Short mmCIF file of C-alpha atoms in Angstrom, two decimals:
data_model
loop_
_atom_site.label_atom_id
_atom_site.label_comp_id
_atom_site.label_asym_id
_atom_site.label_seq_id
_atom_site.Cartn_x
_atom_site.Cartn_y
_atom_site.Cartn_z
CA MET A 1 36.86 77.36 95.73
CA LYS A 2 39.95 75.30 95.14
CA LYS A 3 40.05 72.83 92.39
CA TRP A 4 41.29 70.03 94.59
CA LEU A 5 38.27 70.76 97.09
CA ARG A 6 35.86 70.77 94.27
CA GLY A 7 37.09 67.33 93.10
CA LEU A 8 37.10 65.97 96.57
CA LEU A 9 33.56 66.90 97.04
CA GLY A 10 32.47 65.79 93.59
CA ILE A 11 30.70 69.27 93.21
CA ARG A 12 30.66 71.13 90.01
CA VAL A 13 30.68 75.01 90.28
CA GLN A 14 27.82 76.34 88.43
CA PRO A 15 26.37 79.78 87.55
CA ASN A 16 24.11 81.71 89.83
CA LYS A 17 21.05 80.42 87.60
CA THR A 18 21.30 77.58 90.01
CA ILE A 19 19.11 79.29 92.26
CA ALA A 20 16.29 79.58 89.67
CA LYS A 21 16.77 75.90 88.92
CA LEU A 22 16.77 74.57 92.60
CA CYS A 23 14.43 76.88 94.16
CA LYS A 24 11.02 75.78 93.43
CA GLY A 25 7.60 74.67 94.52
CA GLU A 26 6.49 76.02 97.99
CA CYS A 27 9.25 78.55 99.07
CA ILE A 28 10.16 80.50 102.09
CA GLU A 29 12.74 83.32 102.12
CA VAL A 30 14.54 84.18 105.14
CA GLY A 31 15.71 87.76 105.50
CA ALA A 32 14.32 89.46 102.28
CA LEU A 33 13.91 92.78 103.79
CA SER A 34 13.37 95.04 100.80
CA ALA A 35 15.43 92.71 98.28
CA PRO A 36 13.55 89.59 97.71
CA ALA A 37 14.91 87.02 95.44
CA PHE A 38 13.14 85.77 92.19
CA PHE A 39 12.07 82.17 91.94
CA PRO A 40 10.46 81.52 88.52
CA LYS A 41 9.74 77.93 89.51
CA ALA A 42 7.92 78.92 92.96
CA THR A 43 4.20 78.01 93.27
CA SER A 44 4.12 80.22 96.61
CA ILE A 45 6.62 82.52 98.53
CA ARG A 46 6.28 83.23 102.36
CA TYR A 47 8.64 85.50 103.96
CA ALA A 48 10.26 84.87 107.36
CA ASP A 49 12.33 87.34 109.61
CA VAL A 50 13.20 88.50 113.14
CA GLY A 51 10.41 90.95 113.07
CA THR A 52 7.47 92.30 111.20
CA LYS A 53 7.98 94.30 108.19
CA GLU A 54 7.48 97.51 110.37
CA GLN A 55 9.57 96.26 113.39
CA THR A 56 12.62 95.52 111.00
CA LYS A 57 12.48 98.76 109.16
CA SER A 58 12.50 100.45 112.69
CA ALA A 59 15.38 98.36 114.08
CA LEU A 60 17.52 99.25 111.05
CA GLU A 61 16.83 102.76 111.44
CA LYS A 62 17.62 102.67 115.07
CA ILE A 63 21.15 101.30 114.35
CA GLY A 64 21.94 103.63 111.59
CA TYR A 65 21.47 101.74 108.58
CA PHE A 66 19.27 103.00 105.70
CA GLY A 67 20.51 100.87 102.64
CA TYR A 68 17.35 98.87 102.32
CA HIS A 69 15.34 101.86 102.75
CA LYS A 70 16.50 103.01 99.21
CA ARG A 71 14.91 100.29 97.39
CA LYS A 72 11.65 101.60 95.80
CA GLU A 73 9.98 98.30 96.12
CA GLY A 74 9.77 98.61 99.94
CA PHE A 75 10.12 96.06 102.71
CA VAL A 76 8.24 92.65 101.94
CA ASP A 77 5.52 91.73 104.20
CA VAL A 78 6.55 89.12 106.68
CA ASP A 79 4.41 86.00 107.21
CA ILE A 80 6.67 84.33 109.78
CA VAL A 81 8.14 85.97 112.80
CA PHE A 82 11.12 84.04 114.65
CA GLY A 83 10.56 83.42 118.19
CA ALA A 84 13.34 84.05 120.73
CA ASN A 85 15.88 81.60 121.55
CA GLU A 86 14.40 78.80 119.40
CA PRO A 87 14.83 77.68 115.88
CA PRO A 88 13.52 80.42 113.27
CA LEU A 89 10.81 78.16 111.78
CA ALA A 90 9.60 76.51 114.99
CA SER A 91 6.08 77.60 114.11
CA LEU A 92 6.04 75.57 111.00
CA ALA A 93 5.14 71.90 110.62
CA SER A 94 7.77 69.43 109.46
CA ALA A 95 8.04 68.39 106.00
CA SER A 96 5.53 71.15 104.75
CA VAL A 97 7.69 73.15 102.07
CA ASP A 98 9.82 72.55 99.22
CA THR A 99 12.53 75.38 99.46
CA VAL A 100 13.92 77.40 102.10
CA PHE A 101 16.27 80.13 100.91
CA SER A 102 18.36 82.53 102.84
CA SER A 103 20.73 85.31 101.41
CA HIS A 104 22.84 87.30 103.63
CA SER A 105 20.77 86.13 106.46
CA LEU A 106 22.53 83.10 108.34
CA GLU A 107 25.47 85.17 109.56
CA HIS A 108 22.96 87.16 111.70
CA SER A 109 21.95 83.87 113.56
CA SER A 110 22.95 83.43 116.80
CA ASN A 111 22.76 79.58 116.49
CA PRO A 112 23.34 79.09 112.54
CA ILE A 113 23.60 75.24 112.81
CA ALA A 114 20.44 75.03 114.83
CA ALA A 115 18.79 77.27 112.04
CA LEU A 116 20.21 75.23 109.08
CA MET A 117 18.87 72.16 110.93
CA ASP A 118 15.48 73.81 111.29
CA TYR A 119 15.40 74.62 107.69
CA LEU A 120 15.91 71.03 106.69
CA ARG A 121 13.27 69.82 109.04
CA VAL A 122 10.59 71.93 107.42
CA LEU A 123 11.53 70.59 104.04
CA ARG A 124 9.78 67.55 102.37
CA PRO A 125 11.96 64.88 101.11
CA GLY A 126 13.97 66.00 98.12
CA GLY A 127 13.45 69.67 99.14
CA ILE A 128 16.46 72.32 99.09
CA VAL A 129 17.82 74.67 101.64
CA TYR A 130 19.97 77.36 99.56
CA THR A 131 22.11 79.64 101.62
CA ILE A 132 24.26 82.57 100.51
CA ILE A 133 26.81 84.06 103.24
CA PRO A 134 29.00 87.02 102.76
CA ASN A 135 32.85 85.75 102.73
CA LYS A 136 34.43 88.08 105.37
CA LYS A 137 37.75 88.45 103.46
CA TYR A 138 35.86 90.52 100.89
CA THR A 139 33.67 92.88 103.34
CA TYR A 140 33.64 95.16 106.19
CA ASP A 141 34.47 92.19 108.48
CA ARG A 142 37.76 91.48 106.78
CA LYS A 143 39.68 92.59 109.97
CA ARG A 144 37.84 90.39 112.31
CA ALA A 145 38.94 87.10 113.51
CA LEU A 146 36.88 84.26 111.71
CA THR A 147 34.47 82.35 114.02
CA PRO A 148 35.85 79.04 114.81
CA SER A 149 33.42 76.14 113.64
CA GLU A 150 33.96 74.57 117.15
CA VAL A 151 31.97 77.74 118.77
CA LEU A 152 29.09 77.22 116.23
CA ILE A 153 28.87 73.64 116.79
CA ASP A 154 29.08 73.90 120.59
CA LYS A 155 26.29 76.50 120.66
CA TYR A 156 24.04 74.08 118.64
CA VAL A 157 24.90 70.98 120.80
CA ASN A 158 24.10 72.73 124.03
CA ASP A 159 21.25 75.00 122.64
CA ARG A 160 22.63 78.13 123.30
CA TRP A 161 21.22 81.22 121.82
CA ALA A 162 22.69 84.27 123.50
CA TYR A 163 25.63 86.34 122.52
CA THR A 164 28.11 87.88 124.80
CA LEU A 165 28.82 91.68 125.16
CA ASP A 166 32.75 91.04 124.22
CA GLU A 167 31.20 89.51 120.87
CA TYR A 168 29.33 92.66 120.28
CA ARG A 169 32.34 94.75 121.08
CA ASP A 170 34.33 92.85 118.56
CA VAL A 171 31.71 93.99 115.84
CA TYR A 172 31.94 97.56 117.07
CA LEU A 173 35.66 97.85 117.47
CA ASN A 174 36.89 95.97 114.45
CA THR A 175 34.43 96.37 111.58
CA GLU A 176 35.77 98.41 108.81
CA ASN A 177 34.20 101.20 106.82
CA HIS A 178 30.42 100.75 107.83
CA GLU A 179 28.31 103.70 108.82
CA VAL A 180 26.64 101.78 111.60
CA TYR A 181 30.06 101.30 113.45
CA ASP A 182 31.74 104.54 112.58
CA ASN A 183 32.46 106.84 115.59
CA HIS A 184 31.01 104.19 117.98
CA THR A 185 31.04 104.60 121.78
CA GLU A 186 30.67 102.30 124.64
CA ALA A 187 27.09 103.32 125.06
CA ASP A 188 26.25 102.23 121.55
CA ILE A 189 27.79 98.72 122.21
CA LEU A 190 25.76 98.39 125.35
CA GLN A 191 22.56 99.39 123.71
CA ALA A 192 23.11 97.10 120.89
CA PHE A 193 23.70 94.36 123.17
CA GLU A 194 20.48 94.87 125.14
CA ASP A 195 18.56 95.27 121.81
CA ALA A 196 19.81 92.10 120.24
CA ASP A 197 17.83 92.70 117.17
CA GLY A 198 19.37 90.47 114.84
CA HIS A 199 20.99 92.68 112.41
CA HIS A 200 24.85 92.46 113.31
CA HIS A 201 27.35 90.14 112.02
CA ILE A 202 28.48 88.83 115.33
CA TYR A 203 29.89 85.76 113.68
CA VAL A 204 31.90 85.85 110.48
CA TYR A 205 32.65 83.40 107.94
CA ASP A 206 34.88 82.22 105.00
CA GLU A 207 35.17 78.86 103.21
CA THR A 208 36.96 77.04 106.14
CA ASN A 209 34.36 77.40 108.67
CA VAL A 210 31.33 77.11 106.38
CA MET A 211 32.47 73.72 105.13
CA ALA A 212 32.98 72.71 108.58
CA VAL A 213 29.57 73.68 109.46
CA ILE A 214 28.18 72.11 106.13
CA ALA A 215 29.92 68.80 107.14
CA PHE A 216 28.30 68.90 110.54
CA VAL A 217 24.85 69.57 109.21
CA VAL A 218 25.13 66.82 106.51
CA ALA A 219 26.27 64.60 108.95
CA ARG A 220 23.56 65.19 111.55
CA SER A 221 20.73 65.55 109.19
CA GLY A 222 21.50 62.93 106.62
CA GLY A 223 21.04 65.68 103.93
CA GLU A 224 23.22 65.83 100.78
CA LEU A 225 25.60 69.02 99.80
CA ILE A 226 24.74 69.25 96.12
CA TYR A 227 26.14 72.84 95.49
CA PHE A 228 29.11 74.84 96.86
CA ASP A 229 30.40 77.94 95.17
CA SER A 230 32.88 80.29 96.55
CA THR A 231 34.35 81.84 93.06
CA ASN A 232 32.04 85.01 93.62
CA ASN A 233 34.81 86.21 96.04
CA SER A 234 32.33 88.41 98.02
CA GLU A 235 29.88 85.44 98.84
CA LEU A 236 29.63 81.80 99.65
CA HIS A 237 26.68 79.88 98.03
CA PHE A 238 25.71 76.24 99.09
CA ALA A 239 22.51 73.97 98.75
CA ILE A 240 21.73 71.01 100.78
CA ARG A 241 19.06 68.56 99.65
CA LYS A 242 17.02 66.71 102.19
#
């Protein structure tokens, strides 16, 4: 993150131990798969995802990705399964938890601003949403065009959750050096579009559109951005307090 932007926001970049400090109390982790985070100050942890443990494992196998299968701990048991075309934690009561944590999950959302607003909704006052998103510049998305923040804001304002077939084509045609997208065919693209399983980076991010999304969410929710870190080049970290 540029020094001038840190100064403007009044935010001091901190080491990743910030996660352990901020994520406490009753916690929900979104998209943990087989790599759940460690929260030493948590009193409870529930896991949320687009499907059950078995459904998620099967969906990843179908698209040809086995990276998470190699972890000996196995996939976590999912307590909260997202509904279709609605905010991810819609089944939870408002002001019912202390932390919502998502790592390499929000970039899979078809309506990321609606997801962030929903995460904030379920927080008690003072609760924290902590999010980690891969920075496209340093990943297999580097050749793909940045998703305009205006597109994401429009989807939130108009409550739209669907992707287009052309958005799926962009993923398959322009993702670089990833086993899922090598030797792709039009049939692969059509099948992925029909499955809409939530395991693709349809939208991609860097500092610019993430900061625009955060500004919109903070303005709409009344929350407070308390942490932003882009010094780890491959990831963008931010935390919003309710």
